């Protein structure tokens, strides 16, 4: 079965197709997750900066402590829901004491892990209070009262769902494409090998009775022309050999019938 050129071509294509699309699916999955995480990072940076700006304004009015208390209690949207996957936390750099937490953390008595901060944003993927994967930003901000560490975190559930949806879609689409392309390759290879079949039929028509016939070289595929030339040359030599053999047998028969 594996002596079939068509089957070999189809199997080779399917192997290459599988490797290419497996690599493509891996690349798409990786790029989609990376793009999703970059969007989350941008949102985290914006949220962290917003909190810092609020405290900067309140500090200028001498009300930073009051604002920290309010941040523990007043929040809207996902920040107000227990373990919602949207969190913020403000910690004093000197004593590592949490000065403010989003209700989504405080209602569950949970904290964000205090990682080594710096003046530049630090991004980490962590396990959240409820075991969900979170993307978190940690950054120092300097105030007159001292350095505060701002942390904002967001669940990666949406990114994971999007990546999973792409994977599930690929599982359906790629096998269907693989089957369709395999059928197409088999049909195309059959068409491509048709001239070879026609050439083979031309050869099979030449027997001992018609050694003078030759394979028509005109119109043959470029790949088959050298084969046709060599075959016609061989047939010319074979015809000449048969002619000499017949002449020899004829002369020998004549000598035998004519005694000296």
PDB file of C-alpha atoms in Angstrom:
ATOM      1  CA  UNK A   1       0.000   0.000   0.000  1.00  0.00           C
ATOM      2  CA  UNK A   2       2.839   2.399   0.872  1.00  0.00           C
ATOM      3  CA  UNK A   3       4.345   1.861  -2.590  1.00  0.00           C
ATOM      4  CA  UNK A   4       1.700   4.282  -3.901  1.00  0.00           C
ATOM      5  CA  UNK A   5       3.187   7.658  -4.835  1.00  0.00           C
ATOM      6  CA  UNK A   6      -0.173   9.348  -4.295  1.00  0.00           C
ATOM      7  CA  UNK A   7      -0.483   7.931  -0.802  1.00  0.00           C
ATOM      8  CA  UNK A   8       3.069   8.916   0.061  1.00  0.00           C
ATOM      9  CA  UNK A   9       2.490  12.465  -1.155  1.00  0.00           C
ATOM     10  CA  UNK A  10      -0.754  12.711   0.807  1.00  0.00           C
ATOM     11  CA  UNK A  11       0.865  11.373   3.991  1.00  0.00           C
ATOM     12  CA  UNK A  12       3.848  13.688   3.600  1.00  0.00           C
ATOM     13  CA  UNK A  13       1.573  16.687   3.155  1.00  0.00           C
ATOM     14  CA  UNK A  14      -0.557  15.703   6.135  1.00  0.00           C
ATOM     15  CA  UNK A  15       2.566  15.379   8.288  1.00  0.00           C
ATOM     16  CA  UNK A  16       3.859  18.801   7.223  1.00  0.00           C
ATOM     17  CA  UNK A  17       0.370  20.306   7.605  1.00  0.00           C
ATOM     18  CA  UNK A  18       0.034  18.875  11.114  1.00  0.00           C
ATOM     19  CA  UNK A  19       3.413  20.214  12.216  1.00  0.00           C
ATOM     20  CA  UNK A  20       2.793  23.666  10.721  1.00  0.00           C
ATOM     21  CA  UNK A  21      -0.669  24.061  12.220  1.00  0.00           C
ATOM     22  CA  UNK A  22       0.404  22.661  15.582  1.00  0.00           C
ATOM     23  CA  UNK A  23       3.127  25.301  15.652  1.00  0.00           C
ATOM     24  CA  UNK A  24       0.670  27.947  14.475  1.00  0.00           C
ATOM     25  CA  UNK A  25      -1.876  27.003  17.139  1.00  0.00           C
ATOM     26  CA  UNK A  26       0.817  27.133  19.838  1.00  0.00           C
ATOM     27  CA  UNK A  27       2.000  30.520  18.554  1.00  0.00           C
ATOM     28  CA  UNK A  28      -1.548  31.940  18.413  1.00  0.00           C
ATOM     29  CA  UNK A  29      -2.338  30.652  21.894  1.00  0.00           C
ATOM     30  CA  UNK A  30       0.866  32.166  23.292  1.00  0.00           C
ATOM     31  CA  UNK A  31       0.400  35.484  21.509  1.00  0.00           C
ATOM     32  CA  UNK A  32      -3.244  35.760  22.554  1.00  0.00           C
ATOM     33  CA  UNK A  33      -2.394  35.151  26.204  1.00  0.00           C
ATOM     34  CA  UNK A  34       0.504  37.607  26.009  1.00  0.00           C
ATOM     35  CA  UNK A  35      -1.733  40.258  24.435  1.00  0.00           C
ATOM     36  CA  UNK A  36      -4.402  39.668  27.087  1.00  0.00           C
ATOM     37  CA  UNK A  37      -1.853  39.986  29.901  1.00  0.00           C
ATOM     38  CA  UNK A  38      -0.487  43.206  28.379  1.00  0.00           C
ATOM     39  CA  UNK A  39      -4.000  44.667  28.387  1.00  0.00           C
ATOM     40  CA  UNK A  40      -4.458  43.606  32.018  1.00  0.00           C
ATOM     41  CA  UNK A  41      -1.084  45.169  32.909  1.00  0.00           C
ATOM     42  CA  UNK A  42      -2.110  48.453  31.293  1.00  0.00           C
ATOM     43  CA  UNK A  43      -5.360  48.433  33.277  1.00  0.00           C
ATOM     44  CA  UNK A  44      -3.518  47.634  36.514  1.00  0.00           C
ATOM     45  CA  UNK A  45      -1.049  50.450  35.946  1.00  0.00           C
ATOM     46  CA  UNK A  46      -3.885  52.884  35.286  1.00  0.00           C
ATOM     47  CA  UNK A  47      -5.769  51.750  38.414  1.00  0.00           C
ATOM     48  CA  UNK A  48      -2.681  51.981  40.590  1.00  0.00           C
ATOM     49  CA  UNK A  49      -1.912  55.446  39.276  1.00  0.00           C
ATOM     50  CA  UNK A  50      -5.495  56.542  39.921  1.00  0.00           C
ATOM     51  CA  UNK A  51      -5.257  55.460  43.582  1.00  0.00           C
ATOM     52  CA  UNK A  52      -1.939  57.270  43.952  1.00  0.00           C
ATOM     53  CA  UNK A  53      -3.367  60.413  42.372  1.00  0.00           C
ATOM     54  CA  UNK A  54      -6.340  60.343  44.762  1.00  0.00           C
ATOM     55  CA  UNK A  55      -4.041  60.144  47.785  1.00  0.00           C
ATOM     56  CA  UNK A  56      -1.782  62.866  46.367  1.00  0.00           C
ATOM     57  CA  UNK A  57      -4.772  65.193  46.073  1.00  0.00           C
ATOM     58  CA  UNK A  58      -6.043  64.337  49.558  1.00  0.00           C
ATOM     59  CA  UNK A  59      -2.561  64.803  51.014  1.00  0.00           C
ATOM     60  CA  UNK A  60      -2.463  68.323  49.603  1.00  0.00           C
ATOM     61  CA  UNK A  61      -5.670  68.959  51.567  1.00  0.00           C
ATOM     62  CA  UNK A  62      -4.280  67.325  54.703  1.00  0.00           C
ATOM     63  CA  UNK A  63      -6.793  64.471  54.538  1.00  0.00           C
ATOM     64  CA  UNK A  64      -4.682  61.462  53.465  1.00  0.00           C
ATOM     65  CA  UNK A  65      -5.509  59.456  56.595  1.00  0.00           C
ATOM     66  CA  UNK A  66      -9.227  60.037  56.102  1.00  0.00           C
ATOM     67  CA  UNK A  67      -8.936  58.928  52.494  1.00  0.00           C
ATOM     68  CA  UNK A  68      -7.161  55.720  53.516  1.00  0.00           C
ATOM     69  CA  UNK A  69     -10.046  54.943  55.869  1.00  0.00           C
ATOM     70  CA  UNK A  70     -12.566  55.606  53.111  1.00  0.00           C
ATOM     71  CA  UNK A  71     -10.700  53.339  50.698  1.00  0.00           C
ATOM     72  CA  UNK A  72     -11.232  50.503  53.205  1.00  0.00           C
ATOM     73  CA  UNK A  73     -14.965  50.999  53.131  1.00  0.00           C
ATOM     74  CA  UNK A  74     -16.156  52.685  49.942  1.00  0.00           C
ATOM     75  CA  UNK A  75     -15.703  51.009  46.604  1.00  0.00           C
ATOM     76  CA  UNK A  76     -17.863  50.292  43.624  1.00  0.00           C
ATOM     77  CA  UNK A  77     -18.149  47.555  41.049  1.00  0.00           C
ATOM     78  CA  UNK A  78     -15.974  44.468  41.411  1.00  0.00           C
ATOM     79  CA  UNK A  79     -13.863  46.088  44.152  1.00  0.00           C
ATOM     80  CA  UNK A  80     -16.906  46.031  46.456  1.00  0.00           C
ATOM     81  CA  UNK A  81     -17.666  42.308  46.035  1.00  0.00           C
ATOM     82  CA  UNK A  82     -16.086  39.647  48.208  1.00  0.00           C
ATOM     83  CA  UNK A  83     -13.240  37.820  46.401  1.00  0.00           C
ATOM     84  CA  UNK A  84     -14.402  39.208  43.083  1.00  0.00           C
ATOM     85  CA  UNK A  85     -10.976  38.954  41.452  1.00  0.00           C
ATOM     86  CA  UNK A  86     -10.502  42.765  41.475  1.00  0.00           C
ATOM     87  CA  UNK A  87      -8.358  43.971  44.379  1.00  0.00           C
ATOM     88  CA  UNK A  88      -6.230  46.822  45.664  1.00  0.00           C
ATOM     89  CA  UNK A  89      -4.060  47.199  48.731  1.00  0.00           C
ATOM     90  CA  UNK A  90      -1.979  50.061  50.149  1.00  0.00           C
ATOM     91  CA  UNK A  91       0.794  49.212  52.599  1.00  0.00           C
ATOM     92  CA  UNK A  92       3.248  51.306  54.568  1.00  0.00           C
ATOM     93  CA  UNK A  93       6.810  50.662  53.429  1.00  0.00           C
ATOM     94  CA  UNK A  94       8.261  51.205  56.899  1.00  0.00           C
ATOM     95  CA  UNK A  95       6.160  48.716  58.854  1.00  0.00           C
ATOM     96  CA  UNK A  96       4.558  46.606  56.053  1.00  0.00           C
ATOM     97  CA  UNK A  97       1.173  47.315  57.613  1.00  0.00           C
ATOM     98  CA  UNK A  98      -1.854  47.286  55.324  1.00  0.00           C
ATOM     99  CA  UNK A  99      -3.344  50.783  55.516  1.00  0.00           C
ATOM    100  CA  UNK A 100      -6.149  50.252  53.038  1.00  0.00           C
ATOM    101  CA  UNK A 101      -7.708  47.283  51.263  1.00  0.00           C
ATOM    102  CA  UNK A 102     -10.530  46.955  48.799  1.00  0.00           C
ATOM    103  CA  UNK A 103     -13.706  45.486  50.330  1.00  0.00           C
ATOM    104  CA  UNK A 104     -13.262  42.561  47.943  1.00  0.00           C
ATOM    105  CA  UNK A 105     -10.250  41.639  50.119  1.00  0.00           C
ATOM    106  CA  UNK A 106     -11.296  42.885  53.563  1.00  0.00           C
ATOM    107  CA  UNK A 107     -14.691  41.151  53.501  1.00  0.00           C
ATOM    108  CA  UNK A 108     -12.829  37.838  53.231  1.00  0.00           C
ATOM    109  CA  UNK A 109     -10.068  38.849  55.660  1.00  0.00           C
ATOM    110  CA  UNK A 110      -7.548  38.351  52.878  1.00  0.00           C
ATOM    111  CA  UNK A 111      -4.427  40.200  51.804  1.00  0.00           C
ATOM    112  CA  UNK A 112      -2.353  40.490  48.690  1.00  0.00           C
ATOM    113  CA  UNK A 113       1.172  39.065  49.089  1.00  0.00           C
ATOM    114  CA  UNK A 114       3.642  41.884  49.710  1.00  0.00           C
ATOM    115  CA  UNK A 115       6.396  41.414  47.152  1.00  0.00           C
ATOM    116  CA  UNK A 116       9.627  43.373  46.914  1.00  0.00           C
ATOM    117  CA  UNK A 117       8.529  46.801  45.677  1.00  0.00           C
ATOM    118  CA  UNK A 118      10.399  49.438  43.681  1.00  0.00           C
ATOM    119  CA  UNK A 119       9.786  52.862  42.217  1.00  0.00           C
ATOM    120  CA  UNK A 120       9.168  51.162  38.845  1.00  0.00           C
ATOM    121  CA  UNK A 121       6.054  49.020  38.319  1.00  0.00           C
ATOM    122  CA  UNK A 122       6.581  45.350  39.081  1.00  0.00           C
ATOM    123  CA  UNK A 123       4.211  42.833  37.488  1.00  0.00           C
ATOM    124  CA  UNK A 124       3.693  39.321  38.843  1.00  0.00           C
ATOM    125  CA  UNK A 125       1.311  36.444  38.233  1.00  0.00           C
ATOM    126  CA  UNK A 126       0.231  35.055  41.586  1.00  0.00           C
ATOM    127  CA  UNK A 127      -2.312  32.763  43.201  1.00  0.00           C
ATOM    128  CA  UNK A 128      -5.084  34.871  44.689  1.00  0.00           C
ATOM    129  CA  UNK A 129      -6.825  34.548  48.068  1.00  0.00           C
ATOM    130  CA  UNK A 130      -9.365  32.140  46.552  1.00  0.00           C
ATOM    131  CA  UNK A 131      -6.811  30.214  44.509  1.00  0.00           C
ATOM    132  CA  UNK A 132      -7.548  32.024  41.228  1.00  0.00           C
ATOM    133  CA  UNK A 133      -4.648  33.237  39.119  1.00  0.00           C
ATOM    134  CA  UNK A 134      -4.140  36.973  39.439  1.00  0.00           C
ATOM    135  CA  UNK A 135      -2.006  39.514  37.666  1.00  0.00           C
ATOM    136  CA  UNK A 136      -0.654  42.036  40.182  1.00  0.00           C
ATOM    137  CA  UNK A 137       1.262  45.314  40.016  1.00  0.00           C
ATOM    138  CA  UNK A 138       3.426  46.490  42.922  1.00  0.00           C
ATOM    139  CA  UNK A 139       4.937  49.981  43.034  1.00  0.00           C
ATOM    140  CA  UNK A 140       6.264  52.511  45.534  1.00  0.00           C
ATOM    141  CA  UNK A 141       4.851  56.016  45.684  1.00  0.00           C
ATOM    142  CA  UNK A 142       6.446  58.741  47.777  1.00  0.00           C
ATOM    143  CA  UNK A 143       4.355  61.046  49.921  1.00  0.00           C
ATOM    144  CA  UNK A 144       5.235  63.625  52.553  1.00  0.00           C
ATOM    145  CA  UNK A 145       4.187  61.135  55.206  1.00  0.00           C
ATOM    146  CA  UNK A 146       6.528  58.504  53.758  1.00  0.00           C
ATOM    147  CA  UNK A 147       6.677  55.785  51.141  1.00  0.00           C
ATOM    148  CA  UNK A 148       3.525  53.765  50.465  1.00  0.00           C
ATOM    149  CA  UNK A 149       3.326  50.542  48.504  1.00  0.00           C
ATOM    150  CA  UNK A 150       0.406  50.374  46.088  1.00  0.00           C
ATOM    151  CA  UNK A 151      -0.788  47.012  44.792  1.00  0.00           C
ATOM    152  CA  UNK A 152      -3.611  46.348  42.366  1.00  0.00           C
ATOM    153  CA  UNK A 153      -4.583  42.874  41.177  1.00  0.00           C
ATOM    154  CA  UNK A 154      -6.956  41.491  38.575  1.00  0.00           C
ATOM    155  CA  UNK A 155      -8.134  37.968  37.804  1.00  0.00           C
ATOM    156  CA  UNK A 156      -6.801  36.312  34.637  1.00  0.00           C
ATOM    157  CA  UNK A 157      -9.997  34.279  34.211  1.00  0.00           C
ATOM    158  CA  UNK A 158     -11.100  36.252  31.136  1.00  0.00           C
ATOM    159  CA  UNK A 159      -7.695  35.807  29.483  1.00  0.00           C
ATOM    160  CA  UNK A 160      -7.766  32.078  30.207  1.00  0.00           C
ATOM    161  CA  UNK A 161     -11.312  31.726  28.860  1.00  0.00           C
ATOM    162  CA  UNK A 162     -10.384  33.546  25.661  1.00  0.00           C
ATOM    163  CA  UNK A 163      -7.324  31.344  25.156  1.00  0.00           C
ATOM    164  CA  UNK A 164      -9.406  28.230  25.872  1.00  0.00           C
ATOM    165  CA  UNK A 165     -12.038  29.334  23.351  1.00  0.00           C
ATOM    166  CA  UNK A 166      -9.357  29.715  20.688  1.00  0.00           C
ATOM    167  CA  UNK A 167      -7.967  26.286  21.538  1.00  0.00           C
ATOM    168  CA  UNK A 168     -11.406  24.663  21.363  1.00  0.00           C
ATOM    169  CA  UNK A 169     -12.082  26.370  18.037  1.00  0.00           C
ATOM    170  CA  UNK A 170      -8.735  25.163  16.698  1.00  0.00           C
ATOM    171  CA  UNK A 171      -9.531  21.594  17.763  1.00  0.00           C
ATOM    172  CA  UNK A 172     -12.635  21.718  15.558  1.00  0.00           C
ATOM    173  CA  UNK A 173     -11.280  23.691  12.589  1.00  0.00           C
ATOM    174  CA  UNK A 174      -7.795  22.229  12.128  1.00  0.00           C
ATOM    175  CA  UNK A 175      -8.839  18.555  11.807  1.00  0.00           C
ATOM    176  CA  UNK A 176     -11.537  19.564   9.298  1.00  0.00           C
ATOM    177  CA  UNK A 177      -8.962  21.529   7.294  1.00  0.00           C
ATOM    178  CA  UNK A 178      -6.565  18.609   7.568  1.00  0.00           C
ATOM    179  CA  UNK A 179      -9.101  16.183   6.089  1.00  0.00           C
ATOM    180  CA  UNK A 180     -10.140  18.561   3.296  1.00  0.00           C
ATOM    181  CA  UNK A 181      -6.541  19.329   2.377  1.00  0.00           C
ATOM    182  CA  UNK A 182      -5.663  15.628   2.462  1.00  0.00           C
ATOM    183  CA  UNK A 183      -8.462  14.888  -0.027  1.00  0.00           C
ATOM    184  CA  UNK A 184      -7.337  17.833  -2.172  1.00  0.00           C
ATOM    185  CA  UNK A 185      -3.735  16.592  -2.187  1.00  0.00           C
ATOM    186  CA  UNK A 186      -4.857  13.106  -3.192  1.00  0.00           C
ATOM    187  CA  UNK A 187      -6.902  14.520  -6.087  1.00  0.00           C
ATOM    188  CA  UNK A 188      -4.132  16.893  -7.194  1.00  0.00           C
ATOM    189  CA  UNK A 189      -1.515  14.139  -7.053  1.00  0.00           C
ATOM    190  CA  UNK A 190      -3.790  11.908  -9.144  1.00  0.00           C
ATOM    191  CA  UNK A 191      -4.044  14.651 -11.774  1.00  0.00           C
ATOM    192  CA  UNK A 192      -0.313  15.262 -11.616  1.00  0.00           C
ATOM    193  CA  UNK A 193       0.435  11.567 -12.145  1.00  0.00           C
ATOM    194  CA  UNK A 194      -2.003  11.237 -15.061  1.00  0.00           C
ATOM    195  CA  UNK A 195       0.696  12.003 -17.711  1.00  0.00           C
ATOM    196  CA  UNK A 196       2.813   9.230 -16.221  1.00  0.00           C
ATOM    197  CA  UNK A 197      -0.072   6.780 -16.593  1.00  0.00           C
ATOM    198  CA  UNK A 198      -0.578   7.883 -20.204  1.00  0.00           C
ATOM    199  CA  UNK A 199       3.149   7.416 -20.844  1.00  0.00           C
ATOM    200  CA  UNK A 200       2.997   3.945 -19.331  1.00  0.00           C
ATOM    201  CA  UNK A 201       0.083   3.011 -21.639  1.00  0.00           C
ATOM    202  CA  UNK A 202       2.112   4.207 -24.660  1.00  0.00           C
ATOM    203  CA  UNK A 203       4.964   1.918 -23.657  1.00  0.00           C
ATOM    204  CA  UNK A 204       2.673  -1.068 -23.172  1.00  0.00           C
ATOM    205  CA  UNK A 205       1.390  -0.800 -26.771  1.00  0.00           C
ATOM    206  CA  UNK A 206       4.868  -1.456 -28.236  1.00  0.00           C
ATOM    207  CA  UNK A 207       5.475  -5.171 -28.731  1.00  0.00           C
ATOM    208  CA  UNK A 208       7.623  -7.406 -30.952  1.00  0.00           C
ATOM    209  CA  UNK A 209       5.112  -6.910 -33.743  1.00  0.00           C
ATOM    210  CA  UNK A 210       5.511  -3.137 -33.889  1.00  0.00           C
ATOM    211  CA  UNK A 211       9.053  -2.400 -32.770  1.00  0.00           C
ATOM    212  CA  UNK A 212       9.181   0.464 -35.213  1.00  0.00           C
ATOM    213  CA  UNK A 213       6.752   2.539 -33.173  1.00  0.00           C
ATOM    214  CA  UNK A 214       8.110   5.234 -30.903  1.00  0.00           C
ATOM    215  CA  UNK A 215       6.785   7.211 -27.975  1.00  0.00           C
ATOM    216  CA  UNK A 216       5.671  10.650 -29.102  1.00  0.00           C
ATOM    217  CA  UNK A 217       7.954  13.147 -27.377  1.00  0.00           C
ATOM    218  CA  UNK A 218       6.013  16.223 -28.418  1.00  0.00           C
ATOM    219  CA  UNK A 219       3.570  17.395 -25.767  1.00  0.00           C
ATOM    220  CA  UNK A 220       5.069  15.292 -22.997  1.00  0.00           C
ATOM    221  CA  UNK A 221       5.700  16.818 -19.605  1.00  0.00           C
ATOM    222  CA  UNK A 222       9.211  18.193 -19.203  1.00  0.00           C
ATOM    223  CA  UNK A 223       9.991  15.570 -16.559  1.00  0.00           C
ATOM    224  CA  UNK A 224       9.011  12.729 -18.925  1.00  0.00           C
ATOM    225  CA  UNK A 225      10.858  13.883 -22.064  1.00  0.00           C
ATOM    226  CA  UNK A 226      14.307  12.515 -21.041  1.00  0.00           C
ATOM    227  CA  UNK A 227      12.671   9.178 -20.246  1.00  0.00           C
ATOM    228  CA  UNK A 228      10.949   9.139 -23.640  1.00  0.00           C
ATOM    229  CA  UNK A 229      14.204   9.971 -25.457  1.00  0.00           C
ATOM    230  CA  UNK A 230      16.075   7.185 -23.655  1.00  0.00           C
ATOM    231  CA  UNK A 231      13.243   4.733 -24.309  1.00  0.00           C
ATOM    232  CA  UNK A 232      13.122   5.565 -28.037  1.00  0.00           C
ATOM    233  CA  UNK A 233      16.908   5.192 -28.265  1.00  0.00           C
ATOM    234  CA  UNK A 234      16.700   1.812 -26.561  1.00  0.00           C
ATOM    235  CA  UNK A 235      13.894   0.699 -28.874  1.00  0.00           C
ATOM    236  CA  UNK A 236      15.966   1.760 -31.912  1.00  0.00           C
ATOM    237  CA  UNK A 237      18.839  -0.403 -30.754  1.00  0.00           C
ATOM    238  CA  UNK A 238      16.477  -3.265 -29.958  1.00  0.00           C
ATOM    239  CA  UNK A 239      14.852  -2.999 -33.392  1.00  0.00           C
ATOM    240  CA  UNK A 240      18.266  -3.032 -35.076  1.00  0.00           C
ATOM    241  CA  UNK A 241      19.244  -6.098 -33.050  1.00  0.00           C
ATOM    242  CA  UNK A 242      16.025  -7.901 -34.040  1.00  0.00           C
ATOM    243  CA  UNK A 243      16.634  -6.998 -37.695  1.00  0.00           C
ATOM    244  CA  UNK A 244      20.169  -8.427 -37.611  1.00  0.00           C
ATOM    245  CA  UNK A 245      18.894 -11.547 -35.875  1.00  0.00           C
ATOM    246  CA  UNK A 246      16.203 -12.085 -38.521  1.00  0.00           C
ATOM    247  CA  UNK A 247      18.754 -11.525 -41.286  1.00  0.00           C
ATOM    248  CA  UNK A 248      21.106 -14.047 -39.711  1.00  0.00           C
ATOM    249  CA  UNK A 249      18.330 -16.627 -39.373  1.00  0.00           C
ATOM    250  CA  UNK A 250      17.249 -16.006 -42.960  1.00  0.00           C
ATOM    251  CA  UNK A 251      20.808 -16.451 -44.294  1.00  0.00           C
ATOM    252  CA  UNK A 252      21.333 -19.574 -42.202  1.00  0.00           C
ATOM    253  CA  UNK A 253      18.062 -21.072 -43.450  1.00  0.00           C
ATOM    254  CA  UNK A 254      19.032 -20.313 -47.050  1.00  0.00           C
ATOM    255  CA  UNK A 255      22.395 -22.015 -46.627  1.00  0.00           C
ATOM    256  CA  UNK A 256      20.789 -25.067 -45.136  1.00  0.00           C
ATOM    257  CA  UNK A 257      18.319 -25.374 -48.020  1.00  0.00           C
ATOM    258  CA  UNK A 258      21.084 -24.986 -50.651  1.00  0.00           C
ATOM    259  CA  UNK A 259      23.642 -27.763 -50.300  1.00  0.00           C
ATOM    260  CA  UNK A 260      27.076 -27.183 -51.817  1.00  0.00           C
TER     261      UNK A 260
END
